[in-house]
């Protein structure tokens, strides 16, 4: 368990006012919690530019009727099997599917997998949620 350290922060009054507005909108109970999240956000961003290990989720929306689309998505996922933890397929309606792929691995490889999947013809929307393994943040 980490030790909690208290320290002072000096800020311009208008910047602090904007910060307070922001944290109220985001439902933080206090400045410290909001500040901790900002720091962690920066640390996670830094991890995505390193050669370490990151975690995240890729989401894809596609029409499964498109010829060869499902095959291509499956082939790509087999090629990147070592960094895929799990995947979930949901049938949104008669045509559209939502696929959520949980990933853990090297940031460059994870981004390559996301780009390869998103760029398959027929994928309507794709996102990569860049998160962390929880270590060092
Ligand atoms: Ni489906």
Coordinates of N, CA and C and ligand atoms in Angstrom, one line a residue:
X1 N 0.9 -1.2 0.0 CA 0.0 0.0 0.0 C 0.9 1.2 0.0
X2 N 0.6 2.2 -0.9 CA 1.4 3.4 -1.0 C 1.1 4.3 0.2
X3 N 2.1 5.1 0.5 CA 1.9 6.1 1.6 C 1.3 7.4 1.0
X4 N 0.4 8.0 1.6 CA -0.2 9.2 1.1 C 0.6 10.4 1.5
X5 N 1.0 11.2 0.5 CA 1.8 12.4 0.8 C 1.0 13.7 0.4
X6 N 0.9 14.6 1.3 CA 0.2 15.9 1.1 C 1.2 16.9 0.6
X7 N 0.8 17.6 -0.5 CA 1.7 18.7 -1.0 C 0.9 19.9 -1.5
X8 N 1.4 21.1 -1.5 CA 0.7 22.3 -1.9 C 0.9 22.5 -3.4
X9 N -0.2 23.0 -4.1 CA -0.1 23.4 -5.5 C -0.5 24.8 -5.7
X10 N 0.3 25.6 -6.4 CA -0.1 27.0 -6.7 C -0.7 27.1 -8.1
X11 N -1.8 27.7 -8.2 CA -2.5 27.8 -9.5 C -3.0 29.3 -9.7
X12 N -3.1 29.7 -10.9 CA -3.8 31.0 -11.2 C -5.3 30.8 -10.8
X13 N -5.9 31.9 -10.3 CA -7.3 31.7 -9.8 C -8.2 31.3 -10.9
X14 N -8.1 31.9 -12.1 CA -9.0 31.6 -13.2 C -8.8 30.1 -13.6
X15 N -7.6 29.6 -13.6 CA -7.3 28.2 -14.0 C -8.0 27.3 -12.9
X16 N -7.8 27.6 -11.7 CA -8.4 26.8 -10.6 C -10.0 26.8 -10.7
X17 N -10.5 28.0 -11.1 CA -12.0 28.1 -11.3 C -12.4 27.1 -12.4
X18 N -11.7 27.1 -13.5 CA -12.0 26.2 -14.6 C -11.9 24.8 -14.2
X19 N -10.8 24.5 -13.4 CA -10.6 23.1 -12.9 C -11.8 22.7 -12.0
X20 N -12.2 23.6 -11.1 CA -13.3 23.2 -10.3 C -14.6 23.0 -11.0
X21 N -14.8 23.8 -12.1 CA -16.0 23.6 -13.0 C -15.9 22.2 -13.6
X22 N -14.8 21.9 -14.1 CA -14.5 20.6 -14.8 C -14.8 19.4 -13.9
X23 N -14.2 19.5 -12.7 CA -14.3 18.3 -11.8 C -15.8 18.2 -11.3
X24 N -16.5 19.3 -11.2 CA -17.9 19.2 -10.8 C -18.7 18.5 -11.9
X25 N -18.4 18.9 -13.1 CA -19.1 18.2 -14.3 C -18.8 16.8 -14.3
X26 N -17.6 16.4 -13.9 CA -17.2 15.0 -14.0 C -17.5 14.2 -12.7
X27 N -18.1 14.9 -11.8 CA -18.6 14.3 -10.6 C -17.5 13.8 -9.6
X28 N -16.4 14.5 -9.6 CA -15.4 14.2 -8.6 C -15.8 14.8 -7.3
X29 N -15.5 14.0 -6.2 CA -15.9 14.5 -4.9 C -14.9 15.6 -4.3
X30 N -13.7 15.5 -4.8 CA -12.7 16.5 -4.4 C -11.6 16.7 -5.4
X31 N -10.8 17.8 -5.2 CA -9.7 18.1 -6.1 C -8.6 17.1 -6.2
X32 N -8.4 16.5 -5.0 CA -7.3 15.5 -5.0 C -7.6 14.3 -5.9
X33 N -8.8 13.8 -5.8 CA -9.2 12.7 -6.6 C -9.0 13.0 -8.1
X34 N -9.5 14.2 -8.5 CA -9.4 14.7 -9.9 C -8.0 14.8 -10.3
X35 N -7.1 15.4 -9.4 CA -5.7 15.6 -9.7 C -5.0 14.2 -9.9
X36 N -5.3 13.3 -9.0 CA -4.7 11.9 -9.2 C -5.1 11.3 -10.5
X37 N -6.3 11.5 -10.9 CA -6.8 10.9 -12.2 C -6.0 11.5 -13.4
X38 N -5.8 12.9 -13.3 CA -5.1 13.6 -14.4 C -3.7 13.0 -14.5
X39 N -3.0 12.8 -13.3 CA -1.7 12.3 -13.3 C -1.6 10.9 -13.9
X40 N -2.6 10.1 -13.5 CA -2.6 8.7 -14.0 C -2.9 8.7 -15.5
X41 N -3.7 9.6 -16.0 CA -4.0 9.7 -17.4 C -2.7 10.0 -18.2
X42 N -1.9 10.9 -17.7 CA -0.7 11.2 -18.3 C 0.3 10.0 -18.3
X43 N 0.3 9.3 -17.2 CA 1.2 8.1 -17.1 C 0.8 7.0 -18.0
X44 N -0.5 6.9 -18.2 CA -1.0 5.8 -19.1 C -0.7 6.3 -20.6
X45 N -0.8 7.5 -20.9 CA -0.5 8.0 -22.2 C 1.0 7.8 -22.5
X46 N 1.8 8.0 -21.5 CA 3.3 7.8 -21.6 C 3.6 6.3 -21.9
X47 N 2.8 5.4 -21.2 CA 3.0 4.0 -21.4 C 2.7 3.6 -22.8
X48 N 1.8 4.2 -23.5 CA 1.4 3.9 -24.8 C 2.5 4.4 -25.8
X49 N 3.4 5.2 -25.3 CA 4.6 5.6 -26.2 C 5.8 4.9 -25.8
X50 N 5.7 3.8 -24.9 CA 6.9 3.1 -24.5 C 6.9 1.7 -25.1
X51 N 7.9 0.9 -24.7 CA 8.0 -0.4 -25.2 C 7.5 -1.5 -24.2
X52 N 6.8 -1.0 -23.2 CA 6.3 -1.9 -22.1 C 5.0 -2.6 -22.5
X53 N 4.2 -2.9 -21.5 CA 3.0 -3.6 -21.7 C 1.8 -2.7 -21.4
X54 N 0.8 -2.7 -22.3 CA -0.5 -1.9 -22.0 C -1.7 -2.9 -22.2
X55 N -2.8 -2.4 -21.8 CA -4.0 -3.1 -22.0 C -5.1 -2.2 -22.5
X56 N -6.1 -2.8 -23.1 CA -7.2 -1.9 -23.7 C -8.3 -2.7 -24.3
X57 N -9.1 -2.1 -25.1 CA -10.2 -2.7 -25.7 C -10.4 -2.1 -27.1
X58 N -10.6 -3.0 -28.1 CA -11.0 -2.6 -29.4 C -12.4 -2.9 -29.7
X59 N -13.2 -1.9 -30.1 CA -14.6 -2.2 -30.5 C -14.8 -2.0 -32.0
X60 N -15.6 -2.9 -32.5 CA -15.9 -2.9 -34.0 C -17.4 -3.0 -34.2
X61 N -17.8 -2.2 -35.1 CA -19.2 -2.3 -35.6 C -19.2 -2.7 -37.1
X62 N -19.9 -3.7 -37.4 CA -19.9 -4.1 -38.8 C -21.1 -4.9 -39.2
X63 N -21.4 -4.9 -40.5 CA -22.5 -5.7 -41.1 C -22.0 -7.0 -41.5
X64 N -22.4 -8.1 -40.8 CA -21.9 -9.4 -41.0 C -22.2 -10.0 -42.4
X65 N -23.1 -9.3 -43.1 CA -23.5 -9.8 -44.4 C -22.5 -9.5 -45.5
X66 N -21.6 -8.5 -45.2 CA -20.6 -8.1 -46.2 C -19.7 -9.3 -46.5
X67 N -19.5 -9.6 -47.8 CA -18.7 -10.7 -48.2 C -17.3 -10.7 -47.6
X68 N -16.9 -11.8 -47.1 CA -15.5 -12.0 -46.7 C -15.1 -11.2 -45.5
X69 N -15.9 -10.3 -45.0 CA -15.6 -9.4 -43.9 C -15.3 -10.2 -42.6
X70 N -16.2 -11.1 -42.3 CA -16.0 -11.9 -41.0 C -14.7 -12.7 -41.1
X71 N -14.5 -13.3 -42.3 CA -13.3 -14.1 -42.5 C -12.0 -13.3 -42.3
X72 N -12.0 -12.1 -42.8 CA -10.8 -11.2 -42.7 C -10.6 -10.9 -41.3
X73 N -11.7 -10.5 -40.5 CA -11.5 -10.1 -39.1 C -11.0 -11.3 -38.3
X74 N -11.5 -12.5 -38.6 CA -11.0 -13.7 -37.9 C -9.6 -14.0 -38.2
X75 N -9.2 -13.9 -39.4 CA -7.8 -14.1 -39.8 C -6.8 -13.2 -39.1
X76 N -7.2 -11.9 -39.1 CA -6.3 -10.9 -38.4 C -6.2 -11.2 -36.9
X77 N -7.3 -11.6 -36.3 CA -7.3 -11.9 -34.9 C -6.4 -13.1 -34.6
X78 N -6.4 -14.1 -35.5 CA -5.6 -15.3 -35.3 C -4.1 -14.9 -35.4
X79 N -3.8 -13.9 -36.3 CA -2.4 -13.5 -36.5 C -1.9 -12.8 -35.2
X80 N -2.8 -12.2 -34.5 CA -2.5 -11.4 -33.3 C -2.9 -12.1 -32.0
X81 N -3.1 -13.4 -32.1 CA -3.6 -14.2 -30.9 C -2.9 -14.0 -29.6
X82 N -1.6 -13.8 -29.7 CA -0.8 -13.6 -28.5 C -1.1 -12.4 -27.7
X83 N -1.7 -11.4 -28.3 CA -2.1 -10.2 -27.5 C -3.6 -10.0 -27.2
X84 N -4.3 -11.0 -27.7 CA -5.8 -10.9 -27.5 C -6.1 -11.8 -26.3
X85 N -6.8 -11.2 -25.3 CA -7.1 -11.9 -24.0 C -8.5 -12.5 -24.2
X86 N -9.4 -11.8 -24.8 CA -10.8 -12.3 -25.0 C -11.5 -11.5 -26.0
X87 N -12.6 -12.0 -26.6 CA -13.4 -11.2 -27.5 C -14.8 -11.6 -27.3
X88 N -15.7 -10.6 -27.5 CA -17.1 -10.8 -27.3 C -17.9 -10.3 -28.5
X89 N -18.7 -11.2 -29.0 CA -19.5 -10.8 -30.2 C -21.0 -10.6 -29.8
X90 N -21.5 -9.5 -30.1 CA -23.0 -9.3 -29.8 C -23.7 -8.9 -31.1
X91 N -24.8 -9.6 -31.4 CA -25.6 -9.3 -32.6 C -26.5 -8.1 -32.2
X92 N -26.3 -6.9 -32.7 CA -27.0 -5.7 -32.4 C -28.4 -5.7 -33.0
X93 N -28.5 -6.1 -34.2 CA -29.8 -6.3 -34.9 C -29.6 -7.3 -36.0
X94 N -30.6 -7.3 -37.0 CA -30.5 -8.3 -38.1 C -29.2 -8.2 -38.9
X95 N -28.6 -7.0 -39.0 CA -27.4 -6.8 -39.9 C -26.2 -6.5 -39.1
X96 N -26.3 -5.7 -38.0 CA -25.1 -5.2 -37.4 C -24.6 -6.0 -36.2
X97 N -23.3 -6.1 -36.1 CA -22.6 -6.8 -35.0 C -21.7 -5.8 -34.2
X98 N -21.6 -6.1 -32.9 CA -20.7 -5.3 -32.1 C -19.6 -6.3 -31.6
X99 N -18.4 -6.1 -31.8 CA -17.3 -7.0 -31.3 C -16.4 -6.2 -30.4
X100 N -16.2 -6.7 -29.2 CA -15.3 -6.1 -28.3 C -14.1 -7.0 -28.0
X101 N -12.9 -6.6 -28.3 CA -11.7 -7.4 -28.2 C -10.8 -6.8 -27.1
X102 N -10.6 -7.6 -26.0 CA -9.7 -7.2 -24.9 C -8.3 -7.5 -25.3
X103 N -7.4 -6.6 -25.1 CA -6.0 -6.8 -25.5 C -5.0 -6.4 -24.4
X104 N -3.9 -7.1 -24.5 CA -2.8 -6.8 -23.5 C -1.5 -7.1 -24.2
X105 N -0.6 -6.2 -24.3 CA 0.7 -6.4 -25.0 C 1.4 -5.2 -25.3
X106 N 2.4 -5.3 -26.2 CA 3.2 -4.2 -26.7 C 2.3 -3.1 -27.3
X107 N 2.5 -1.8 -27.0 CA 1.6 -0.8 -27.5 C 1.6 -0.7 -29.0
X108 N 2.8 -0.9 -29.7 CA 2.8 -0.8 -31.1 C 2.0 -1.9 -31.8
X109 N 2.1 -3.1 -31.2 CA 1.4 -4.3 -31.7 C -0.1 -4.1 -31.5
X110 N -0.5 -3.6 -30.4 CA -1.9 -3.4 -30.1 C -2.5 -2.4 -31.1
X111 N -1.8 -1.3 -31.3 CA -2.2 -0.3 -32.3 C -2.3 -0.8 -33.7
X112 N -1.3 -1.7 -34.0 CA -1.3 -2.3 -35.4 C -2.6 -3.2 -35.5
X113 N -2.8 -4.0 -34.5 CA -4.0 -4.9 -34.6 C -5.3 -4.0 -34.7
X114 N -5.4 -3.0 -33.9 CA -6.6 -2.1 -34.0 C -6.7 -1.5 -35.4
X115 N -5.6 -1.0 -36.0 CA -5.6 -0.4 -37.3 C -6.0 -1.4 -38.4
X116 N -5.4 -2.6 -38.3 CA -5.7 -3.6 -39.3 C -7.2 -4.0 -39.3
X117 N -7.8 -4.1 -38.1 CA -9.2 -4.5 -38.0 C -10.1 -3.3 -38.5
X118 N -9.8 -2.1 -38.0 CA -10.6 -1.0 -38.4 C -10.6 -0.7 -39.9
X119 N -9.5 -1.0 -40.5 CA -9.4 -0.7 -42.0 C -10.0 -1.7 -42.9
X120 N -10.5 -2.8 -42.3 CA -11.1 -3.9 -43.2 C -12.4 -3.3 -43.8
X121 N -12.5 -3.4 -45.1 CA -13.7 -2.9 -45.8 C -15.0 -3.5 -45.2
X122 N -15.9 -2.6 -44.9 CA -17.2 -3.0 -44.3 C -17.3 -2.7 -42.8
X123 N -16.1 -2.5 -42.2 CA -16.2 -2.1 -40.8 C -16.7 -0.7 -40.7
X124 N -17.9 -0.5 -40.0 CA -18.5 0.8 -40.0 C -17.9 1.8 -39.0
X125 N -17.5 1.2 -37.9 CA -16.8 2.0 -36.9 C -15.9 1.2 -36.0
X126 N -14.8 1.7 -35.6 CA -13.9 1.0 -34.8 C -13.2 2.0 -33.8
X127 N -13.0 1.5 -32.6 CA -12.2 2.4 -31.7 C -11.2 1.5 -30.9
X128 N -10.2 2.2 -30.4 CA -9.2 1.6 -29.5 C -9.2 2.4 -28.2
X129 N -9.7 1.7 -27.1 CA -9.6 2.4 -25.8 C -8.3 2.0 -25.2
X130 N -7.5 3.1 -25.0 CA -6.1 2.9 -24.6 C -6.0 2.9 -23.1
X131 N -5.9 1.8 -22.4 CA -5.8 1.8 -21.0 C -4.5 1.2 -20.5
X132 N -4.5 0.7 -19.3 CA -3.2 0.2 -18.7 C -3.4 -1.1 -18.0
X133 N -2.3 -1.8 -17.8 CA -2.4 -3.1 -17.1 C -2.6 -2.8 -15.6
X134 N -2.5 -1.6 -15.2 CA -2.7 -1.2 -13.8 C -1.4 -1.1 -13.0
X135 N -0.3 -1.5 -13.7 CA 1.0 -1.4 -13.1 C 1.6 0.0 -13.3
X136 N 2.3 0.5 -12.3 CA 3.1 1.7 -12.4 C 2.2 2.9 -12.8
X137 N 1.0 2.9 -12.3 CA 0.1 4.1 -12.5 C -0.5 4.5 -11.2
Ligands
LIG1 NI1 -23.3 -10.8 -35.1

